[in-house]
Short mmCIF file of C-alpha atoms in Angstrom, two decimals:
data_model
loop_
_atom_site.label_atom_id
_atom_site.label_comp_id
_atom_site.label_asym_id
_atom_site.label_seq_id
_atom_site.Cartn_x
_atom_site.Cartn_y
_atom_site.Cartn_z
CA MET I 1 41.72 -18.59 -15.45
CA ALA I 2 42.15 -14.91 -16.43
CA LYS I 3 38.76 -14.97 -18.15
CA GLY I 4 37.14 -16.34 -14.99
CA MET I 5 38.76 -13.63 -12.87
CA ARG I 6 37.52 -10.92 -15.22
CA GLU I 7 34.00 -12.28 -14.93
CA ILE I 8 34.21 -12.26 -11.12
CA LYS I 9 35.47 -8.66 -11.14
CA ARG I 10 32.57 -7.72 -13.42
CA GLN I 11 30.12 -9.32 -10.97
CA ILE I 12 31.71 -7.49 -8.04
CA LYS I 13 31.43 -4.14 -9.85
CA SER I 14 27.81 -4.81 -10.89
CA THR I 15 26.80 -5.80 -7.37
CA GLN I 16 28.54 -2.75 -5.90
CA ASN I 17 26.53 -0.52 -8.25
CA THR I 18 23.32 -2.29 -7.22
CA LYS I 19 24.23 -1.83 -3.56
CA GLN I 20 24.68 1.92 -4.08
CA ILE I 21 21.22 2.12 -5.66
CA THR I 22 19.46 0.10 -2.95
CA ARG I 23 21.22 2.06 -0.22
CA ALA I 24 20.14 5.36 -1.79
CA MET I 25 16.55 4.11 -2.14
CA GLU I 26 16.57 3.02 1.50
CA MET I 27 17.65 6.50 2.63
CA VAL I 28 15.06 8.23 0.44
CA SER I 29 12.32 5.91 1.74
CA ALA I 30 13.37 6.59 5.34
CA ALA I 31 13.04 10.34 4.78
CA ASN I 32 9.66 9.93 3.08
CA LEU I 33 8.52 7.58 5.83
CA ARG I 34 9.04 10.20 8.52
CA ARG I 35 6.90 12.72 6.63
CA ALA I 36 4.22 10.17 5.75
CA GLN I 37 4.04 8.89 9.32
CA ARG I 38 3.53 12.40 10.67
CA SER I 39 0.75 13.01 8.13
CA ALA I 40 -0.99 9.72 8.98
CA GLU I 41 -0.81 10.40 12.71
CA ALA I 42 -2.04 13.98 12.27
CA ALA I 43 -5.11 12.78 10.32
CA ARG I 44 -6.26 10.29 12.95
CA PRO I 45 -7.64 12.78 15.54
CA TYR I 46 -9.73 14.54 12.87
CA SER I 47 -11.24 11.32 11.52
CA ASP I 48 -11.84 10.02 15.05
CA LYS I 49 -13.61 13.24 16.08
CA LEU I 50 -15.71 13.30 12.93
CA LYS I 51 -16.72 9.70 13.58
CA GLU I 52 -17.65 10.62 17.16
CA VAL I 53 -19.83 13.52 16.01
CA VAL I 54 -21.59 11.44 13.35
CA GLN I 55 -22.25 8.60 15.78
CA SER I 56 -23.50 11.03 18.42
CA ILE I 57 -26.00 12.59 16.01
CA ALA I 58 -27.17 9.20 14.76
CA ALA I 59 -27.55 7.87 18.30
CA GLY I 60 -29.61 10.88 19.38
CA SER I 61 -31.85 10.98 16.33
CA LYS I 62 -34.15 7.99 16.47
CA GLY I 63 -35.84 7.07 13.24
CA ILE I 64 -33.38 9.03 11.14
CA LYS I 65 -33.06 7.72 7.59
CA HIS I 66 -30.01 8.10 5.43
CA PRO I 67 -28.61 5.67 2.81
CA MET I 68 -25.23 5.54 4.57
CA LEU I 69 -26.85 4.37 7.81
CA GLN I 70 -29.23 1.79 6.41
CA SER I 71 -28.32 -1.79 5.67
CA ARG I 72 -30.03 -3.35 2.66
CA GLU I 73 -30.00 -6.62 0.84
CA VAL I 74 -26.57 -7.07 -0.71
CA LYS I 75 -26.83 -7.56 -4.44
CA LYS I 76 -23.62 -5.82 -5.42
CA THR I 77 -20.47 -4.84 -3.50
CA GLY I 78 -17.93 -2.08 -4.04
CA TYR I 79 -14.25 -2.42 -3.15
CA LEU I 80 -11.93 0.57 -2.87
CA VAL I 81 -8.39 -0.78 -2.98
CA ILE I 82 -5.31 1.30 -2.12
CA THR I 83 -1.98 0.26 -3.67
CA SER I 84 1.19 2.04 -4.78
CA ASP I 85 2.33 3.35 -8.16
CA ARG I 86 5.82 1.86 -7.83
CA GLY I 87 7.20 -1.52 -6.86
CA LEU I 88 10.33 -2.56 -4.94
CA ALA I 89 8.34 -2.45 -1.71
CA GLY I 90 8.48 -6.06 -0.58
CA GLY I 91 5.04 -7.57 -0.09
CA TYR I 92 3.24 -4.22 0.25
CA ASN I 93 1.08 -4.56 -2.88
CA ALA I 94 0.94 -8.36 -3.01
CA ASN I 95 -0.47 -8.62 0.50
CA VAL I 96 -3.33 -6.18 0.02
CA LEU I 97 -4.19 -7.55 -3.44
CA ARG I 98 -4.17 -11.10 -2.09
CA LYS I 99 -6.59 -10.05 0.64
CA VAL I 100 -9.11 -8.50 -1.73
CA MET I 101 -8.83 -11.38 -4.21
CA THR I 102 -9.54 -13.88 -1.44
CA GLU I 103 -12.62 -11.89 -0.45
CA ILE I 104 -13.87 -11.71 -4.04
CA ARG I 105 -13.34 -15.43 -4.73
CA GLU I 106 -15.14 -16.43 -1.55
CA ASN I 107 -18.15 -14.12 -1.89
CA HIS I 108 -18.83 -13.50 -5.58
CA LYS I 109 -19.72 -15.84 -8.41
CA SER I 110 -19.34 -13.34 -11.26
CA THR I 111 -18.01 -9.88 -12.03
CA ALA I 112 -21.60 -8.59 -12.08
CA GLU I 113 -21.67 -8.86 -8.29
CA TYR I 114 -18.92 -6.33 -7.53
CA SER I 115 -17.15 -3.17 -8.66
CA ILE I 116 -13.60 -2.05 -7.97
CA PHE I 117 -12.31 1.44 -7.28
CA VAL I 118 -8.54 1.54 -7.14
CA ILE I 119 -5.84 3.97 -6.09
CA GLY I 120 -2.34 3.21 -7.41
CA ARG I 121 -0.97 1.93 -10.71
CA LYS I 122 0.01 -1.47 -9.30
CA GLY I 123 -3.57 -2.24 -8.34
CA SER I 124 -4.96 -0.85 -11.57
CA ASN I 125 -2.64 -2.98 -13.71
CA PHE I 126 -3.34 -6.06 -11.58
CA PHE I 127 -7.12 -5.88 -11.92
CA ARG I 128 -7.21 -4.83 -15.56
CA LYS I 129 -4.91 -7.71 -16.60
CA ARG I 130 -7.50 -10.04 -15.08
CA ASN I 131 -10.42 -8.25 -16.80
CA MET I 132 -11.96 -7.32 -13.46
CA PRO I 133 -14.50 -4.46 -13.31
CA VAL I 134 -12.47 -1.34 -12.45
CA VAL I 135 -14.95 1.53 -12.67
CA GLU I 136 -12.76 4.36 -11.34
CA GLU I 137 -9.04 4.75 -10.67
CA VAL I 138 -6.46 7.29 -9.59
CA THR I 139 -2.75 6.86 -10.35
CA GLY I 140 0.29 9.05 -9.90
CA VAL I 141 -0.57 9.95 -6.30
CA PRO I 142 2.28 12.12 -4.94
CA ASP I 143 4.41 11.09 -1.97
CA SER I 144 2.65 13.68 0.19
CA PRO I 145 -0.95 13.36 -1.05
CA LYS I 146 -3.68 15.92 -0.57
CA PHE I 147 -7.35 15.03 -0.55
CA ALA I 148 -7.72 16.65 -3.96
CA ASP I 149 -5.36 14.02 -5.38
CA ILE I 150 -7.74 11.16 -4.59
CA LYS I 151 -11.05 13.06 -4.52
CA PRO I 152 -12.38 11.70 -7.87
CA VAL I 153 -12.24 8.07 -6.80
CA ALA I 154 -13.33 8.77 -3.19
CA THR I 155 -16.33 10.82 -4.29
CA ALA I 156 -17.32 8.31 -6.97
CA ALA I 157 -17.16 5.41 -4.49
CA VAL I 158 -19.36 7.21 -1.94
CA LYS I 159 -21.90 8.50 -4.49
CA ASN I 160 -22.26 5.07 -6.08
CA PHE I 161 -23.24 3.67 -2.69
CA GLU I 162 -25.66 6.54 -2.03
CA ASN I 163 -27.44 6.10 -5.35
CA GLY I 164 -27.77 2.35 -4.87
CA THR I 165 -25.33 1.16 -7.54
CA TYR I 166 -24.04 -1.24 -4.92
CA ASP I 167 -25.18 -2.08 -1.41
CA GLN I 168 -21.96 -2.06 0.60
CA LEU I 169 -18.51 -0.55 0.22
CA PHE I 170 -15.30 -2.05 1.58
CA LEU I 171 -12.03 -0.19 2.02
CA VAL I 172 -8.87 -2.30 1.53
CA TYR I 173 -5.46 -0.89 2.45
CA ASN I 174 -2.28 -1.46 4.45
CA GLN I 175 -2.54 -0.19 8.01
CA PHE I 176 0.73 1.28 9.22
CA LYS I 177 2.17 0.00 12.49
CA ASN I 178 5.88 0.63 12.05
CA ALA I 179 8.58 0.45 9.40
CA ILE I 180 8.64 -3.34 9.59
CA THR I 181 4.95 -4.09 10.12
CA GLN I 182 2.13 -3.17 7.74
CA ILE I 183 -1.18 -4.94 8.21
CA PRO I 184 -3.42 -5.65 5.16
CA THR I 185 -6.80 -4.38 6.37
CA MET I 186 -10.36 -4.57 5.07
CA ILE I 187 -13.13 -2.55 6.70
CA ARG I 188 -16.75 -2.03 5.75
CA LEU I 189 -16.93 1.67 5.08
CA LEU I 190 -20.61 1.84 4.10
CA PRO I 191 -23.18 1.45 5.40
CA MET I 192 -21.89 2.62 8.75
CA GLU I 193 -21.90 0.01 11.46
CA GLU I 194 -24.93 0.22 13.72
CA VAL I 195 -24.28 2.75 16.47
CA THR I 196 -24.59 1.25 19.95
CA GLY I 197 -23.44 2.40 23.36
CA VAL I 198 -22.76 5.95 22.18
CA ALA I 199 -24.11 8.76 24.32
CA ALA I 200 -25.93 11.41 22.36
CA ALA I 201 -24.44 14.86 22.86
CA SER I 202 -26.89 17.58 23.91
CA TYR I 203 -26.44 19.84 20.92
CA GLU I 204 -28.94 21.73 18.80
CA TYR I 205 -28.43 21.24 15.10
CA GLU I 206 -29.41 23.66 12.37
CA PRO I 207 -31.33 23.17 10.24
CA SER I 208 -31.82 19.65 11.71
CA PRO I 209 -29.85 16.55 12.69
CA GLU I 210 -30.86 15.05 9.35
CA GLY I 211 -29.55 18.10 7.51
CA VAL I 212 -26.25 17.96 9.36
CA LEU I 213 -25.87 14.25 8.65
CA GLU I 214 -26.64 14.87 4.97
CA VAL I 215 -23.46 16.97 4.82
CA LEU I 216 -21.28 15.12 7.34
CA LEU I 217 -21.80 11.52 6.27
CA PRO I 218 -20.25 11.83 2.78
CA LYS I 219 -17.39 13.88 4.24
CA TYR I 220 -16.95 11.26 6.95
CA ALA I 221 -16.63 8.46 4.38
CA GLU I 222 -14.27 10.50 2.21
CA THR I 223 -12.17 11.40 5.27
CA LEU I 224 -11.75 7.72 6.15
CA ILE I 225 -10.64 7.02 2.59
CA TYR I 226 -8.10 9.86 2.70
CA SER I 227 -6.85 8.69 6.10
CA ALA I 228 -6.38 5.19 4.65
CA VAL I 229 -4.39 6.68 1.75
CA LEU I 230 -2.06 8.36 4.27
CA GLU I 231 -1.73 5.09 6.17
CA GLY I 232 -0.98 3.38 2.87
CA LYS I 233 1.75 5.87 1.98
CA ALA I 234 3.46 5.41 5.35
CA SER I 235 3.17 1.63 4.90
CA GLU I 236 4.60 1.84 1.38
CA PHE I 237 7.68 3.77 2.46
CA GLY I 238 8.19 1.53 5.48
CA ALA I 239 7.95 -1.59 3.31
CA ARG I 240 10.29 -0.13 0.67
CA MET I 241 12.83 0.97 3.28
CA THR I 242 12.82 -2.52 4.80
CA ALA I 243 13.06 -4.20 1.39
CA MET I 244 15.96 -1.99 0.29
CA ASN I 245 17.73 -2.57 3.60
CA SER I 246 17.50 -6.32 3.02
CA ALA I 247 18.67 -5.90 -0.58
CA THR I 248 21.67 -3.85 0.59
CA LYS I 249 22.62 -6.50 3.13
CA ASN I 250 22.28 -9.24 0.51
CA ALA I 251 24.47 -7.25 -1.90
CA THR I 252 27.13 -6.91 0.80
CA LYS I 253 27.12 -10.69 1.34
CA MET I 254 27.34 -11.31 -2.40
CA ILE I 255 30.28 -8.91 -2.74
CA SER I 256 32.08 -10.73 0.09
CA GLY I 257 31.47 -14.05 -1.64
CA TYR I 258 32.65 -12.76 -5.01
CA THR I 259 35.73 -11.18 -3.42
CA LEU I 260 36.62 -14.44 -1.72
CA ALA I 261 36.18 -16.32 -5.01
CA TYR I 262 38.32 -13.72 -6.81
CA ASN I 263 41.12 -13.96 -4.24
CA ARG I 264 41.10 -17.75 -4.47
CA ALA I 265 41.20 -17.62 -8.26
CA ARG I 266 44.02 -15.08 -8.13
CA GLN I 267 45.97 -17.22 -5.67
CA ALA I 268 45.47 -20.27 -7.87
CA SER I 269 46.64 -18.28 -10.90
CA ILE I 270 49.80 -17.13 -9.11
CA THR I 271 50.50 -20.66 -7.91
CA GLN I 272 50.08 -21.96 -11.44
CA GLU I 273 52.46 -19.32 -12.82
CA ILE I 274 55.08 -20.18 -10.20
CA SER I 275 54.71 -23.87 -11.00
CA GLU I 276 55.18 -23.17 -14.72
CA ILE I 277 58.28 -21.05 -14.03
CA VAL I 278 59.78 -23.74 -11.81
CA ALA I 279 58.96 -26.41 -14.37
CA GLY I 280 60.58 -24.34 -17.09
CA ALA I 281 63.71 -23.74 -14.99
CA ASN I 282 64.02 -27.45 -14.23
CA ALA I 283 63.67 -28.28 -17.91
CA ASN I 284 66.53 -25.94 -18.82
CA ALA I 285 68.80 -27.18 -16.01
#
């Protein structure tokens, strides 16, 4: 009986330690979430305005030719997948990886038909373990990322589309809604969707609309990638905060269960001792 009680006390202590860790991680994630959410929200107006300008130029420049605006026969596809470097974030990574794997299985017969660009160690490890064609990766992205942190993979993804290495580029990430809801999202980044219903602004461009687009279009694509990274960071912290909150609650329930079991075992032990004392007294009477 004493051995069983010691084991229960050990379980209570271990679970209490785990609860302290999950509670601390929840608080850290909540603080990071606030910063990441502000960054993601601050980036949206810039990317929206840049998209508006690019669409306005394209709409007002008939016959303009640029690789990022022209659809072509799809022989090879690029996927830029945004994951995290760390786990313990619920379904954050699993959901986005499941989405891209479903897309690949349904649309490609061999690895020769697609390339993968990945941000985050979880995604990198996932694809490399399956011998999938990862051509560029960035890991160790800080909690408050700057564009410079992901520029190598963003630039490589855009340039590989421009030079015809592949014929379309998809961006796969978790769109942030709130701390509880993150939506696995896949958008076609390149070529840009055909511009319809957009009024052309009456601006004069120097040296020419084509020249302006030559500069803006790569920046536009890279800006969308960076904005998705910020959305992903906010989603990661929201998912981790929610997961750690659930883990803390589960630990509390487990501690209550262990404590109840310990008290019952202790009561049984005391009852047994009393019974033995009474039995001994009766034997000596």
